[in-house]
JSON list of C-alpha atoms in Angstrom, two decimals:
[
{"chain": "H", "resi": 574, "resn": "SER", "atom": "CA", "xyz": [0.00, 0.00, 0.00]},
{"chain": "H", "resi": 575, "resn": "GLN", "atom": "CA", "xyz": [1.09, 3.59, -0.56]},
{"chain": "H", "resi": 576, "resn": "GLN", "atom": "CA", "xyz": [2.78, 5.26, 2.37]},
{"chain": "H", "resi": 577, "resn": "GLY", "atom": "CA", "xyz": [2.62, 8.94, 1.49]},
{"chain": "H", "resi": 578, "resn": "GLU", "atom": "CA", "xyz": [-0.55, 10.71, 0.48]},
{"chain": "H", "resi": 579, "resn": "GLU", "atom": "CA", "xyz": [-0.30, 14.05, -1.29]},
{"chain": "H", "resi": 580, "resn": "ASP", "atom": "CA", "xyz": [-2.79, 16.86, -0.94]},
{"chain": "H", "resi": 581, "resn": "PRO", "atom": "CA", "xyz": [-4.26, 18.36, -3.02]},
{"chain": "H", "resi": 582, "resn": "GLN", "atom": "CA", "xyz": [-4.57, 15.90, -5.88]},
{"chain": "H", "resi": 583, "resn": "ALA", "atom": "CA", "xyz": [-4.53, 18.80, -8.34]},
{"chain": "H", "resi": 584, "resn": "LEU", "atom": "CA", "xyz": [-3.53, 22.44, -8.11]},
{"chain": "H", "resi": 585, "resn": "SER", "atom": "CA", "xyz": [-3.84, 25.17, -10.71]},
{"chain": "H", "resi": 586, "resn": "ILE", "atom": "CA", "xyz": [-2.13, 28.54, -10.24]},
{"chain": "H", "resi": 587, "resn": "GLN", "atom": "CA", "xyz": [-0.91, 31.54, -12.22]},
{"chain": "H", "resi": 588, "resn": "GLU", "atom": "CA", "xyz": [2.71, 32.06, -13.14]},
{"chain": "H", "resi": 589, "resn": "GLY", "atom": "CA", "xyz": [4.53, 33.93, -10.40]},
{"chain": "H", "resi": 590, "resn": "GLU", "atom": "CA", "xyz": [2.37, 32.57, -7.59]},
{"chain": "H", "resi": 591, "resn": "ASN", "atom": "CA", "xyz": [3.62, 30.15, -4.95]},
{"chain": "H", "resi": 592, "resn": "ALA", "atom": "CA", "xyz": [2.52, 26.51, -4.92]},
{"chain": "H", "resi": 593, "resn": "THR", "atom": "CA", "xyz": [2.26, 24.43, -1.77]},
{"chain": "H", "resi": 594, "resn": "MET", "atom": "CA", "xyz": [1.79, 20.68, -1.76]},
{"chain": "H", "resi": 595, "resn": "ASN", "atom": "CA", "xyz": [1.42, 18.53, 1.32]},
{"chain": "H", "resi": 596, "resn": "CYS", "atom": "CA", "xyz": [2.27, 14.94, 2.10]},
{"chain": "H", "resi": 597, "resn": "SER", "atom": "CA", "xyz": [1.09, 12.84, 5.02]},
{"chain": "H", "resi": 598, "resn": "TYR", "atom": "CA", "xyz": [2.35, 9.42, 5.98]},
{"chain": "H", "resi": 599, "resn": "LYS", "atom": "CA", "xyz": [1.59, 6.78, 8.58]},
{"chain": "H", "resi": 600, "resn": "THR", "atom": "CA", "xyz": [4.69, 5.01, 9.87]},
{"chain": "H", "resi": 601, "resn": "SER", "atom": "CA", "xyz": [8.17, 6.04, 10.93]},
{"chain": "H", "resi": 602, "resn": "ILE", "atom": "CA", "xyz": [10.65, 7.01, 8.24]},
{"chain": "H", "resi": 603, "resn": "ASN", "atom": "CA", "xyz": [14.33, 7.76, 7.96]},
{"chain": "H", "resi": 604, "resn": "ASN", "atom": "CA", "xyz": [13.86, 10.28, 5.17]},
{"chain": "H", "resi": 605, "resn": "LEU", "atom": "CA", "xyz": [11.28, 11.81, 2.86]},
{"chain": "H", "resi": 606, "resn": "GLN", "atom": "CA", "xyz": [11.93, 12.69, -0.75]},
{"chain": "H", "resi": 607, "resn": "TRP", "atom": "CA", "xyz": [10.13, 14.75, -3.37]},
{"chain": "H", "resi": 608, "resn": "TYR", "atom": "CA", "xyz": [10.16, 13.95, -7.06]},
{"chain": "H", "resi": 609, "resn": "ARG", "atom": "CA", "xyz": [8.78, 15.64, -10.16]},
{"chain": "H", "resi": 610, "resn": "GLN", "atom": "CA", "xyz": [7.38, 13.90, -13.23]},
{"chain": "H", "resi": 611, "resn": "ASN", "atom": "CA", "xyz": [6.69, 15.68, -16.47]},
{"chain": "H", "resi": 612, "resn": "SER", "atom": "CA", "xyz": [4.10, 14.09, -18.69]},
{"chain": "H", "resi": 613, "resn": "GLY", "atom": "CA", "xyz": [5.45, 10.98, -20.40]},
{"chain": "H", "resi": 614, "resn": "ARG", "atom": "CA", "xyz": [8.78, 11.11, -18.60]},
{"chain": "H", "resi": 615, "resn": "GLY", "atom": "CA", "xyz": [10.54, 9.40, -15.72]},
{"chain": "H", "resi": 616, "resn": "LEU", "atom": "CA", "xyz": [10.63, 10.83, -12.22]},
{"chain": "H", "resi": 617, "resn": "VAL", "atom": "CA", "xyz": [13.30, 13.36, -11.33]},
{"chain": "H", "resi": 618, "resn": "HIS", "atom": "CA", "xyz": [14.58, 13.71, -7.77]},
{"chain": "H", "resi": 619, "resn": "LEU", "atom": "CA", "xyz": [14.10, 17.18, -6.29]},
{"chain": "H", "resi": 620, "resn": "ILE", "atom": "CA", "xyz": [15.08, 17.07, -2.65]},
{"chain": "H", "resi": 621, "resn": "LEU", "atom": "CA", "xyz": [15.67, 14.67, 0.25]},
{"chain": "H", "resi": 622, "resn": "ILE", "atom": "CA", "xyz": [15.04, 15.61, 3.87]},
{"chain": "H", "resi": 623, "resn": "ARG", "atom": "CA", "xyz": [16.16, 13.31, 6.68]},
{"chain": "H", "resi": 624, "resn": "SER", "atom": "CA", "xyz": [14.01, 12.53, 9.69]},
{"chain": "H", "resi": 625, "resn": "ASN", "atom": "CA", "xyz": [16.20, 14.65, 11.97]},
{"chain": "H", "resi": 626, "resn": "GLU", "atom": "CA", "xyz": [15.85, 17.72, 9.72]},
{"chain": "H", "resi": 627, "resn": "ARG", "atom": "CA", "xyz": [12.96, 20.18, 9.84]},
{"chain": "H", "resi": 628, "resn": "GLU", "atom": "CA", "xyz": [13.49, 22.32, 6.77]},
{"chain": "H", "resi": 629, "resn": "LYS", "atom": "CA", "xyz": [15.53, 22.25, 3.60]},
{"chain": "H", "resi": 630, "resn": "HIS", "atom": "CA", "xyz": [15.94, 24.61, 0.67]},
{"chain": "H", "resi": 631, "resn": "SER", "atom": "CA", "xyz": [17.02, 24.10, -2.91]},
{"chain": "H", "resi": 632, "resn": "GLY", "atom": "CA", "xyz": [16.68, 27.06, -5.26]},
{"chain": "H", "resi": 633, "resn": "ARG", "atom": "CA", "xyz": [12.97, 27.94, -5.40]},
{"chain": "H", "resi": 634, "resn": "LEU", "atom": "CA", "xyz": [12.03, 24.84, -3.44]},
{"chain": "H", "resi": 635, "resn": "ARG", "atom": "CA", "xyz": [11.43, 24.71, 0.28]},
{"chain": "H", "resi": 636, "resn": "VAL", "atom": "CA", "xyz": [10.59, 21.47, 2.06]},
{"chain": "H", "resi": 637, "resn": "THR", "atom": "CA", "xyz": [9.49, 21.08, 5.65]},
{"chain": "H", "resi": 638, "resn": "LEU", "atom": "CA", "xyz": [9.14, 17.92, 7.67]},
{"chain": "H", "resi": 639, "resn": "ASP", "atom": "CA", "xyz": [7.15, 17.50, 10.88]},
{"chain": "H", "resi": 640, "resn": "THR", "atom": "CA", "xyz": [7.73, 13.99, 12.18]},
{"chain": "H", "resi": 641, "resn": "SER", "atom": "CA", "xyz": [5.36, 14.51, 15.12]},
{"chain": "H", "resi": 642, "resn": "LYS", "atom": "CA", "xyz": [2.51, 15.14, 12.68]},
{"chain": "H", "resi": 643, "resn": "LYS", "atom": "CA", "xyz": [3.91, 12.73, 10.09]},
{"chain": "H", "resi": 644, "resn": "SER", "atom": "CA", "xyz": [3.65, 15.36, 7.41]},
{"chain": "H", "resi": 645, "resn": "SER", "atom": "CA", "xyz": [5.77, 17.27, 4.92]},
{"chain": "H", "resi": 646, "resn": "SER", "atom": "CA", "xyz": [5.20, 20.19, 2.61]},
{"chain": "H", "resi": 647, "resn": "LEU", "atom": "CA", "xyz": [6.80, 21.30, -0.64]},
{"chain": "H", "resi": 648, "resn": "LEU", "atom": "CA", "xyz": [6.71, 24.99, -1.48]},
{"chain": "H", "resi": 649, "resn": "ILE", "atom": "CA", "xyz": [7.62, 26.21, -4.95]},
{"chain": "H", "resi": 650, "resn": "THR", "atom": "CA", "xyz": [8.08, 29.95, -4.99]},
{"chain": "H", "resi": 651, "resn": "ALA", "atom": "CA", "xyz": [7.61, 32.25, -7.98]},
{"chain": "H", "resi": 652, "resn": "SER", "atom": "CA", "xyz": [6.24, 29.44, -10.12]},
{"chain": "H", "resi": 653, "resn": "ARG", "atom": "CA", "xyz": [6.87, 29.20, -13.85]},
{"chain": "H", "resi": 654, "resn": "ALA", "atom": "CA", "xyz": [4.97, 27.48, -16.63]},
{"chain": "H", "resi": 655, "resn": "ALA", "atom": "CA", "xyz": [7.85, 24.97, -16.80]},
{"chain": "H", "resi": 656, "resn": "ASP", "atom": "CA", "xyz": [6.99, 23.85, -13.25]},
{"chain": "H", "resi": 657, "resn": "THR", "atom": "CA", "xyz": [3.84, 22.21, -14.63]},
{"chain": "H", "resi": 658, "resn": "ALA", "atom": "CA", "xyz": [4.22, 18.54, -13.67]},
{"chain": "H", "resi": 659, "resn": "SER", "atom": "CA", "xyz": [3.15, 15.92, -11.17]},
{"chain": "H", "resi": 660, "resn": "TYR", "atom": "CA", "xyz": [4.91, 16.04, -7.81]},
{"chain": "H", "resi": 661, "resn": "PHE", "atom": "CA", "xyz": [5.35, 12.94, -5.65]},
{"chain": "H", "resi": 662, "resn": "CYS", "atom": "CA", "xyz": [6.46, 12.48, -2.10]},
{"chain": "H", "resi": 663, "resn": "ALA", "atom": "CA", "xyz": [8.24, 9.25, -1.23]},
{"chain": "H", "resi": 664, "resn": "THR", "atom": "CA", "xyz": [8.88, 7.95, 2.23]},
{"chain": "H", "resi": 665, "resn": "GLY", "atom": "CA", "xyz": [12.18, 6.19, 2.75]},
{"chain": "H", "resi": 666, "resn": "SER", "atom": "CA", "xyz": [12.77, 3.28, 5.07]},
{"chain": "H", "resi": 667, "resn": "ASN", "atom": "CA", "xyz": [15.93, 1.24, 5.41]},
{"chain": "H", "resi": 668, "resn": "TYR", "atom": "CA", "xyz": [15.25, -0.72, 2.31]},
{"chain": "H", "resi": 669, "resn": "LYS", "atom": "CA", "xyz": [12.80, 1.02, 0.00]},
{"chain": "H", "resi": 670, "resn": "LEU", "atom": "CA", "xyz": [10.95, 4.13, -1.07]},
{"chain": "H", "resi": 671, "resn": "THR", "atom": "CA", "xyz": [7.17, 4.18, -1.12]},
{"chain": "H", "resi": 672, "resn": "PHE", "atom": "CA", "xyz": [5.54, 6.77, -3.36]},
{"chain": "H", "resi": 673, "resn": "GLY", "atom": "CA", "xyz": [2.28, 8.62, -3.02]},
{"chain": "H", "resi": 674, "resn": "LYS", "atom": "CA", "xyz": [-0.09, 9.16, -5.94]},
{"chain": "H", "resi": 675, "resn": "GLY", "atom": "CA", "xyz": [1.08, 12.68, -6.56]},
{"chain": "H", "resi": 676, "resn": "THR", "atom": "CA", "xyz": [-0.18, 16.22, -6.96]},
{"chain": "H", "resi": 677, "resn": "LEU", "atom": "CA", "xyz": [-0.74, 17.49, -10.49]},
{"chain": "H", "resi": 678, "resn": "LEU", "atom": "CA", "xyz": [0.43, 21.10, -10.62]},
{"chain": "H", "resi": 679, "resn": "THR", "atom": "CA", "xyz": [-0.60, 23.29, -13.52]},
{"chain": "H", "resi": 680, "resn": "VAL", "atom": "CA", "xyz": [1.03, 26.71, -13.82]},
{"chain": "H", "resi": 681, "resn": "ASN", "atom": "CA", "xyz": [-0.83, 28.94, -16.23]},
{"chain": "H", "resi": 682, "resn": "PRO", "atom": "CA", "xyz": [1.17, 31.54, -18.16]},
{"chain": "C", "resi": 375, "resn": "ASP", "atom": "CA", "xyz": [26.62, 10.43, -17.83]},
{"chain": "C", "resi": 376, "resn": "ALA", "atom": "CA", "xyz": [23.92, 8.73, -19.91]},
{"chain": "C", "resi": 377, "resn": "GLY", "atom": "CA", "xyz": [21.57, 8.17, -17.02]},
{"chain": "C", "resi": 378, "resn": "VAL", "atom": "CA", "xyz": [19.44, 5.06, -16.63]},
{"chain": "C", "resi": 379, "resn": "ILE", "atom": "CA", "xyz": [18.71, 3.51, -20.00]},
{"chain": "C", "resi": 380, "resn": "GLN", "atom": "CA", "xyz": [15.59, 1.49, -20.71]},
{"chain": "C", "resi": 381, "resn": "SER", "atom": "CA", "xyz": [14.49, -0.37, -23.80]},
{"chain": "C", "resi": 382, "resn": "PRO", "atom": "CA", "xyz": [12.22, -0.56, -25.58]},
{"chain": "C", "resi": 383, "resn": "ARG", "atom": "CA", "xyz": [10.50, 2.79, -24.95]},
{"chain": "C", "resi": 384, "resn": "HIS", "atom": "CA", "xyz": [7.20, 1.45, -26.26]},
{"chain": "C", "resi": 385, "resn": "GLU", "atom": "CA", "xyz": [5.97, -2.10, -26.58]},
{"chain": "C", "resi": 386, "resn": "VAL", "atom": "CA", "xyz": [2.67, -3.27, -28.02]},
{"chain": "C", "resi": 387, "resn": "THR", "atom": "CA", "xyz": [1.97, -6.97, -27.82]},
{"chain": "C", "resi": 388, "resn": "GLU", "atom": "CA", "xyz": [-0.89, -9.40, -27.87]},
{"chain": "C", "resi": 389, "resn": "MET", "atom": "CA", "xyz": [-2.20, -11.21, -24.84]},
{"chain": "C", "resi": 390, "resn": "GLY", "atom": "CA", "xyz": [-0.25, -14.39, -24.18]},
{"chain": "C", "resi": 391, "resn": "GLN", "atom": "CA", "xyz": [3.01, -13.18, -25.67]},
{"chain": "C", "resi": 392, "resn": "GLU", "atom": "CA", "xyz": [6.26, -12.91, -23.73]},
{"chain": "C", "resi": 393, "resn": "VAL", "atom": "CA", "xyz": [7.53, -9.42, -23.02]},
{"chain": "C", "resi": 394, "resn": "THR", "atom": "CA", "xyz": [11.08, -8.55, -21.95]},
{"chain": "C", "resi": 395, "resn": "LEU", "atom": "CA", "xyz": [11.98, -5.11, -20.66]},
{"chain": "C", "resi": 396, "resn": "ARG", "atom": "CA", "xyz": [15.62, -4.07, -20.30]},
{"chain": "C", "resi": 397, "resn": "CYS", "atom": "CA", "xyz": [17.48, -1.68, -18.07]},
{"chain": "C", "resi": 398, "resn": "LYS", "atom": "CA", "xyz": [21.02, -0.39, -17.80]},
{"chain": "C", "resi": 399, "resn": "PRO", "atom": "CA", "xyz": [21.62, 1.41, -14.49]},
{"chain": "C", "resi": 400, "resn": "ILE", "atom": "CA", "xyz": [24.01, 4.27, -13.93]},
{"chain": "C", "resi": 401, "resn": "SER", "atom": "CA", "xyz": [27.57, 3.02, -13.66]},
{"chain": "C", "resi": 402, "resn": "GLY", "atom": "CA", "xyz": [28.67, 2.70, -10.03]},
{"chain": "C", "resi": 403, "resn": "HIS", "atom": "CA", "xyz": [25.16, 2.44, -8.63]},
{"chain": "C", "resi": 404, "resn": "ASN", "atom": "CA", "xyz": [24.68, -0.70, -6.58]},
{"chain": "C", "resi": 405, "resn": "SER", "atom": "CA", "xyz": [20.89, -0.72, -6.23]},
{"chain": "C", "resi": 406, "resn": "LEU", "atom": "CA", "xyz": [18.32, -1.22, -8.96]},
{"chain": "C", "resi": 407, "resn": "PHE", "atom": "CA", "xyz": [14.55, -0.94, -8.72]},
{"chain": "C", "resi": 408, "resn": "TRP", "atom": "CA", "xyz": [11.72, -1.90, -11.06]},
{"chain": "C", "resi": 409, "resn": "TYR", "atom": "CA", "xyz": [8.46, 0.06, -10.71]},
{"chain": "C", "resi": 410, "resn": "ARG", "atom": "CA", "xyz": [5.10, -0.05, -12.45]},
{"chain": "C", "resi": 411, "resn": "GLN", "atom": "CA", "xyz": [2.93, 3.04, -12.85]},
{"chain": "C", "resi": 412, "resn": "THR", "atom": "CA", "xyz": [-0.79, 3.05, -13.61]},
{"chain": "C", "resi": 413, "resn": "MET", "atom": "CA", "xyz": [-3.50, 5.64, -13.09]},
{"chain": "C", "resi": 414, "resn": "MET", "atom": "CA", "xyz": [-5.36, 3.37, -10.71]},
{"chain": "C", "resi": 415, "resn": "ARG", "atom": "CA", "xyz": [-2.52, 2.17, -8.48]},
{"chain": "C", "resi": 416, "resn": "GLY", "atom": "CA", "xyz": [0.10, 4.88, -8.90]},
{"chain": "C", "resi": 417, "resn": "LEU", "atom": "CA", "xyz": [3.78, 3.95, -8.71]},
{"chain": "C", "resi": 418, "resn": "GLU", "atom": "CA", "xyz": [4.40, 0.49, -7.29]},
{"chain": "C", "resi": 419, "resn": "LEU", "atom": "CA", "xyz": [7.72, -1.11, -6.45]},
{"chain": "C", "resi": 420, "resn": "LEU", "atom": "CA", "xyz": [7.94, -4.52, -8.11]},
{"chain": "C", "resi": 421, "resn": "ILE", "atom": "CA", "xyz": [11.42, -5.69, -7.14]},
{"chain": "C", "resi": 422, "resn": "TYR", "atom": "CA", "xyz": [14.65, -4.30, -5.73]},
{"chain": "C", "resi": 423, "resn": "PHE", "atom": "CA", "xyz": [18.21, -5.55, -6.29]},
{"chain": "C", "resi": 424, "resn": "ASN", "atom": "CA", "xyz": [21.27, -4.68, -4.24]},
{"chain": "C", "resi": 425, "resn": "ASN", "atom": "CA", "xyz": [24.67, -5.71, -5.61]},
{"chain": "C", "resi": 426, "resn": "ASN", "atom": "CA", "xyz": [22.85, -7.79, -8.24]},
{"chain": "C", "resi": 427, "resn": "VAL", "atom": "CA", "xyz": [20.96, -9.82, -5.59]},
{"chain": "C", "resi": 428, "resn": "PRO", "atom": "CA", "xyz": [17.15, -9.59, -5.34]},
{"chain": "C", "resi": 429, "resn": "ILE", "atom": "CA", "xyz": [16.35, -8.19, -1.90]},
{"chain": "C", "resi": 430, "resn": "ASP", "atom": "CA", "xyz": [12.61, -7.65, -2.04]},
{"chain": "C", "resi": 431, "resn": "ASP", "atom": "CA", "xyz": [10.31, -9.08, -4.69]},
{"chain": "C", "resi": 432, "resn": "SER", "atom": "CA", "xyz": [7.12, -8.83, -2.67]},
{"chain": "C", "resi": 433, "resn": "GLY", "atom": "CA", "xyz": [5.69, -6.39, -5.19]},
{"chain": "C", "resi": 434, "resn": "MET", "atom": "CA", "xyz": [5.90, -8.78, -8.12]},
{"chain": "C", "resi": 435, "resn": "PRO", "atom": "CA", "xyz": [2.21, -9.36, -8.97]},
{"chain": "C", "resi": 436, "resn": "GLU", "atom": "CA", "xyz": [2.37, -13.06, -9.72]},
{"chain": "C", "resi": 437, "resn": "ASP", "atom": "CA", "xyz": [4.44, -15.86, -11.15]},
{"chain": "C", "resi": 438, "resn": "ARG", "atom": "CA", "xyz": [4.06, -14.47, -14.65]},
{"chain": "C", "resi": 439, "resn": "PHE", "atom": "CA", "xyz": [6.56, -11.78, -13.68]},
{"chain": "C", "resi": 440, "resn": "SER", "atom": "CA", "xyz": [10.26, -12.46, -13.25]},
{"chain": "C", "resi": 441, "resn": "ALA", "atom": "CA", "xyz": [13.34, -10.25, -13.01]},
{"chain": "C", "resi": 442, "resn": "LYS", "atom": "CA", "xyz": [17.03, -10.90, -13.29]},
{"chain": "C", "resi": 443, "resn": "MET", "atom": "CA", "xyz": [20.22, -8.95, -12.81]},
{"chain": "C", "resi": 444, "resn": "PRO", "atom": "CA", "xyz": [23.06, -11.03, -14.24]},
{"chain": "C", "resi": 445, "resn": "ASN", "atom": "CA", "xyz": [25.63, -8.28, -13.72]},
{"chain": "C", "resi": 446, "resn": "ALA", "atom": "CA", "xyz": [25.95, -4.76, -12.37]},
{"chain": "C", "resi": 447, "resn": "SER", "atom": "CA", "xyz": [25.14, -3.12, -15.68]},
{"chain": "C", "resi": 448, "resn": "PHE", "atom": "CA", "xyz": [22.07, -4.98, -16.87]},
{"chain": "C", "resi": 449, "resn": "SER", "atom": "CA", "xyz": [18.66, -6.10, -15.65]},
{"chain": "C", "resi": 450, "resn": "THR", "atom": "CA", "xyz": [15.57, -7.56, -17.28]},
{"chain": "C", "resi": 451, "resn": "LEU", "atom": "CA", "xyz": [11.92, -7.74, -16.31]},
{"chain": "C", "resi": 452, "resn": "LYS", "atom": "CA", "xyz": [10.00, -10.48, -18.08]},
{"chain": "C", "resi": 453, "resn": "ILE", "atom": "CA", "xyz": [6.27, -11.05, -18.29]},
{"chain": "C", "resi": 454, "resn": "GLN", "atom": "CA", "xyz": [5.15, -14.44, -19.58]},
{"chain": "C", "resi": 455, "resn": "PRO", "atom": "CA", "xyz": [2.37, -14.75, -20.59]},
{"chain": "C", "resi": 456, "resn": "SER", "atom": "CA", "xyz": [1.31, -11.12, -20.80]},
{"chain": "C", "resi": 457, "resn": "GLU", "atom": "CA", "xyz": [-2.27, -10.01, -20.06]},
{"chain": "C", "resi": 458, "resn": "PRO", "atom": "CA", "xyz": [-4.16, -6.78, -20.84]},
{"chain": "C", "resi": 459, "resn": "ARG", "atom": "CA", "xyz": [-4.06, -5.79, -17.14]},
{"chain": "C", "resi": 460, "resn": "ASP", "atom": "CA", "xyz": [-0.26, -5.66, -17.38]},
{"chain": "C", "resi": 461, "resn": "SER", "atom": "CA", "xyz": [-0.58, -2.54, -19.53]},
{"chain": "C", "resi": 462, "resn": "ALA", "atom": "CA", "xyz": [1.31, 0.19, -17.71]},
{"chain": "C", "resi": 463, "resn": "VAL", "atom": "CA", "xyz": [4.50, 2.23, -17.75]},
{"chain": "C", "resi": 464, "resn": "TYR", "atom": "CA", "xyz": [7.42, 0.30, -16.29]},
{"chain": "C", "resi": 465, "resn": "PHE", "atom": "CA", "xyz": [10.28, 2.27, -14.81]},
{"chain": "C", "resi": 466, "resn": "CYS", "atom": "CA", "xyz": [13.75, 1.20, -13.83]},
{"chain": "C", "resi": 467, "resn": "ALA", "atom": "CA", "xyz": [15.67, 3.26, -11.28]},
{"chain": "C", "resi": 468, "resn": "SER", "atom": "CA", "xyz": [19.10, 3.02, -9.72]},
{"chain": "C", "resi": 469, "resn": "SER", "atom": "CA", "xyz": [20.79, 4.51, -6.68]},
{"chain": "C", "resi": 470, "resn": "LEU", "atom": "CA", "xyz": [24.19, 4.71, -5.04]},
{"chain": "C", "resi": 471, "resn": "GLY", "atom": "CA", "xyz": [23.11, 3.05, -1.84]},
{"chain": "C", "resi": 472, "resn": "SER", "atom": "CA", "xyz": [20.70, 0.47, -0.63]},
{"chain": "C", "resi": 473, "resn": "GLY", "atom": "CA", "xyz": [17.01, 0.82, -0.07]},
{"chain": "C", "resi": 474, "resn": "GLY", "atom": "CA", "xyz": [15.22, 4.07, 0.53]},
{"chain": "C", "resi": 475, "resn": "SER", "atom": "CA", "xyz": [18.03, 6.07, 2.04]},
{"chain": "C", "resi": 476, "resn": "TYR", "atom": "CA", "xyz": [19.34, 7.57, -1.18]},
{"chain": "C", "resi": 477, "resn": "GLU", "atom": "CA", "xyz": [17.91, 9.46, -4.11]},
{"chain": "C", "resi": 478, "resn": "GLN", "atom": "CA", "xyz": [16.88, 7.33, -7.01]},
{"chain": "C", "resi": 479, "resn": "TYR", "atom": "CA", "xyz": [17.54, 8.05, -10.67]},
{"chain": "C", "resi": 480, "resn": "PHE", "atom": "CA", "xyz": [14.77, 6.96, -12.99]},
{"chain": "C", "resi": 481, "resn": "GLY", "atom": "CA", "xyz": [14.91, 5.87, -16.59]},
{"chain": "C", "resi": 482, "resn": "PRO", "atom": "CA", "xyz": [12.45, 7.20, -19.18]},
{"chain": "C", "resi": 483, "resn": "GLY", "atom": "CA", "xyz": [10.20, 4.17, -18.80]},
{"chain": "C", "resi": 484, "resn": "THR", "atom": "CA", "xyz": [8.73, 1.54, -21.10]},
{"chain": "C", "resi": 485, "resn": "ARG", "atom": "CA", "xyz": [5.09, 2.03, -22.03]},
{"chain": "C", "resi": 486, "resn": "LEU", "atom": "CA", "xyz": [3.61, -1.46, -22.38]},
{"chain": "C", "resi": 487, "resn": "THR", "atom": "CA", "xyz": [0.29, -2.07, -24.09]},
{"chain": "C", "resi": 488, "resn": "VAL", "atom": "CA", "xyz": [-1.12, -5.58, -24.10]},
{"chain": "C", "resi": 489, "resn": "THR", "atom": "CA", "xyz": [-4.09, -6.07, -26.42]}
]
């Protein structure tokens, strides 16, 4: 069964706005990762946050992790049309990643 | 670096036929994963190899599916006989370390259609 569940399932915004996607999970993890998938392509790794970290930044991306609430959020600032894609969270245990079903982000020019 | 290479990119076959999907991981990576993606079930882990040894095949749907990794640079996923419900996109991914502790690099996928 899927570990992480993203919310919302779909999000549509205007270029320049910020996009926030959330991920909730059920069991303990040693890390949480976010991936992007453009239509018809493979997944691309965006950022990994370990269970002892609370926040991480990479360019326009900001990820938070709250292990007490078993939740994470991905913030994309100043969105661009090229950010249009599906975004997946994946919870990492010692031996595998388990992916959620993703959030479809549409950034309108 | 060429990234993870998968072949074929598209495969259309008739029910009952054997299908073989191929993957070349990134050189130096010691873990390889096979996933299946469908609209209904999302991205599912089928099998995971570490140092060419299958570690977890609990996601393999049934005996019709088999996977091998004869060496560090090549893996196959075979479906025999194929069924229409096997239609999906199959991804191969590799990583530097074992399990879920490292980022994974995905190939472009093989879109399988079984008629």
